[in-house]
XYZ file of C-alpha atoms in Angstrom:
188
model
C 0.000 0.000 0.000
C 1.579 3.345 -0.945
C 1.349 6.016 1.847
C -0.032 9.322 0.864
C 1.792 12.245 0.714
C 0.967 15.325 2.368
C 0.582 18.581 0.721
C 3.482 21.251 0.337
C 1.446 23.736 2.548
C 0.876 21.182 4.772
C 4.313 19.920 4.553
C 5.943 23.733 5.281
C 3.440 23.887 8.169
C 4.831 21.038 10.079
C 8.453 21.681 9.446
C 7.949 25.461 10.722
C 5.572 23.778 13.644
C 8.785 21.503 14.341
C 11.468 23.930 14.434
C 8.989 26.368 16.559
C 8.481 23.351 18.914
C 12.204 22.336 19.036
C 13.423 26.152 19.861
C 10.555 26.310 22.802
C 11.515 23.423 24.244
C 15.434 24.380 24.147
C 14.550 27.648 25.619
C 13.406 26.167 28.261
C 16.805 24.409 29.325
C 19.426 26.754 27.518
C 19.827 30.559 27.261
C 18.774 31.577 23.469
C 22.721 32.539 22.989
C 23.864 29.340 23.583
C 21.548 27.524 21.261
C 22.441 26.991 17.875
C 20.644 26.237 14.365
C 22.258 22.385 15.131
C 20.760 21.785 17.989
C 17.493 23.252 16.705
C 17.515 20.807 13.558
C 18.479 17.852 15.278
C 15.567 18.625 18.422
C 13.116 19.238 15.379
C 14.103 16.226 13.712
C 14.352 18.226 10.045
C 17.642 18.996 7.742
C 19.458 21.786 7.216
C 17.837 22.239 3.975
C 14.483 22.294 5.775
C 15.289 24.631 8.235
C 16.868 27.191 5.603
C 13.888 26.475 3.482
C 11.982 27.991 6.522
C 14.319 30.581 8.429
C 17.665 32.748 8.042
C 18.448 32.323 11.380
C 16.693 31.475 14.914
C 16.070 34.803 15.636
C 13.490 34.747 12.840
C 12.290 31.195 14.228
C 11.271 33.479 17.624
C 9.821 36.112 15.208
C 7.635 33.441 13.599
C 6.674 32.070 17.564
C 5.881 35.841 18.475
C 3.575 36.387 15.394
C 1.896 33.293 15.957
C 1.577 33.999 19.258
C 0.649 37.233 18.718
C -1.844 36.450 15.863
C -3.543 34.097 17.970
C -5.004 36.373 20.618
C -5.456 39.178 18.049
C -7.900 36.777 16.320
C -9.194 35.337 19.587
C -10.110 39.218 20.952
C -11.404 40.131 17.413
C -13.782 37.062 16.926
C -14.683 36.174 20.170
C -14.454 39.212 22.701
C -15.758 42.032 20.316
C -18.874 41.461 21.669
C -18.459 41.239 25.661
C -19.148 43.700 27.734
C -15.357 46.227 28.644
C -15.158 44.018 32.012
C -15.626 40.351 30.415
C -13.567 41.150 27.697
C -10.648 42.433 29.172
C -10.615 39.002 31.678
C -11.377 37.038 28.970
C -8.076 38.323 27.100
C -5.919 37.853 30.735
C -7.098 34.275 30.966
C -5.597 33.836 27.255
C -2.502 35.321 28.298
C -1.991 33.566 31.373
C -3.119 30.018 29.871
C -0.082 31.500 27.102
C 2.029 32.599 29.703
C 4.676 29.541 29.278
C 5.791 30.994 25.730
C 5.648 34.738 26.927
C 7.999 33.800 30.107
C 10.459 31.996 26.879
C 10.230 35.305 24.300
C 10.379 37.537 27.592
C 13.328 35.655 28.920
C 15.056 35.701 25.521
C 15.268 39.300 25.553
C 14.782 39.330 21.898
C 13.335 42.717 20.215
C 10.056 41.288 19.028
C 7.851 44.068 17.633
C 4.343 42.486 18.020
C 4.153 40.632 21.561
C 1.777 42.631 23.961
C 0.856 44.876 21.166
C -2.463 45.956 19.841
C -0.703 48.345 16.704
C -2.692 46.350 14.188
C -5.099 48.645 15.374
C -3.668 51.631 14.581
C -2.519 50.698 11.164
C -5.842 49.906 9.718
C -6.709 51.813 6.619
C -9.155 54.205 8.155
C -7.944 57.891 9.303
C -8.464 59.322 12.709
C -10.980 61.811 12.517
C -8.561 63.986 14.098
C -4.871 64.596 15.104
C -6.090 64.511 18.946
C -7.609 60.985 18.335
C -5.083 59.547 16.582
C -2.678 60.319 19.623
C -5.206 59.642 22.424
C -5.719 55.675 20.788
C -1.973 55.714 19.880
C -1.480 56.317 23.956
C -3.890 54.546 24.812
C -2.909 50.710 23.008
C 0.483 51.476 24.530
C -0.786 51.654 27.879
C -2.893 48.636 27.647
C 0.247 46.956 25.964
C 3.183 48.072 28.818
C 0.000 46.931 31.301
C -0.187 43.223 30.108
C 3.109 43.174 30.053
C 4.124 44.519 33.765
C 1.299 42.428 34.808
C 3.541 39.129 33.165
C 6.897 40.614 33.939
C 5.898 40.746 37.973
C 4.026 36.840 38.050
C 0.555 37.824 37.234
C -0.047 37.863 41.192
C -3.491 39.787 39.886
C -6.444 37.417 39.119
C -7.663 38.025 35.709
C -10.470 39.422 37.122
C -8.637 41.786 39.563
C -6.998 43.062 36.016
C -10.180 43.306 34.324
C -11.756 45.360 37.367
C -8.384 47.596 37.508
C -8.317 48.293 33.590
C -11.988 49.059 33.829
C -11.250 51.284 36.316
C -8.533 52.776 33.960
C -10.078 52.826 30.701
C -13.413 52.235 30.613
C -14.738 54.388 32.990
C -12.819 57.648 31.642
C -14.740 58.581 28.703
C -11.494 60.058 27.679
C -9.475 56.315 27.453
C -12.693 54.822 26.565
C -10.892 51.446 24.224
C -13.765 50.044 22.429
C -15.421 53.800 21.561
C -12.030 54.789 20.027
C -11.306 51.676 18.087
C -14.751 51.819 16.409
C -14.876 55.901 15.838
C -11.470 55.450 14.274
């Protein structure tokens, strides 16, 4: 019986899923500067070829992890929080960080310059023009302090529930017509 080949998409999608896997779990045991493309290819269980094929270097590999990552809860507060009220919503999205929180602690740890973990810019880079140059800045402030939020909340060991976060944000945000999240984002 002849086995069945899986598709090239599919194929690149495991390899990439491989390497991702194999740097994660080195990460966890080594310091990022001491691990090298070897030691990622032979954890992964792909060539050289395969790997090259897929990265320049690991530093993209941790990139790729980041965007996932990042891509992820982007989609997760798009589809499925849009709709919650400010104080569901925003423990809703600390849950999803928290249940995350293993490969934030690696990328944090790493010290690597990603651009897109704990960042909401996809936001601000939509299409649509602020209907002024005070809004623009306001939501420009404002997805930076939500961002540097999450993150102090991770970098000191989320000792906040997600519900003490969603109550303090709340607090913050949604109860200053001026920081307001949701009425910005949609009278961008």
């Amino acid at each position: 019986m002849k086995k069945k080949r899986i598709s090239n998409p599919a194929a690149k999608a495991f390899t990439r899923e491989c390497i991702r896997t194999a740097l994660m779990y080195l990460m966890k045991q080594t310091p990022l500067n001491e691990i090298t493309v070897t030691s990622i290819i032979q954890r992964a269980g792909v060539s050289r070829a395969g790997f090259y094929h897929n990265y320049s270097c690991k530093e993209d590999v941790l990139q790729d992890i980041s965007t996932t990552l990042y891509e992820k809860i982007t989609d997760y507060y798009k589809e499925e929080l849009s709709n919650l009220d400010p104080y569901q919503r925003y423990a809703q999205l600390f849950h999803r960080l928290k249940d995350r929180s293993d490969m934030f602690e690696l990328l944090l740890k790493s010290q690597f310059q990603f651009n897109n973990v704990f960042d909401f810019d996809y936001f601000i880079h939509r299409n649509e023009q602020p209907a002024t140059p005070e809004t623009h800045y306001r939501f420009t402030g404002m997805v930076y302090a939500h961002r540097f939020i999450m993150r102090e909340w991770f970098q000191n060991g989320m000792k906040e529930s997600p519900e003490e976060m969603a109550t303090i944000l709340c607090n913050i945000f949604e109860n200053n017509n001026t920081w307001h999240l949701h009425t910005l984002l949609y009278n961008f």
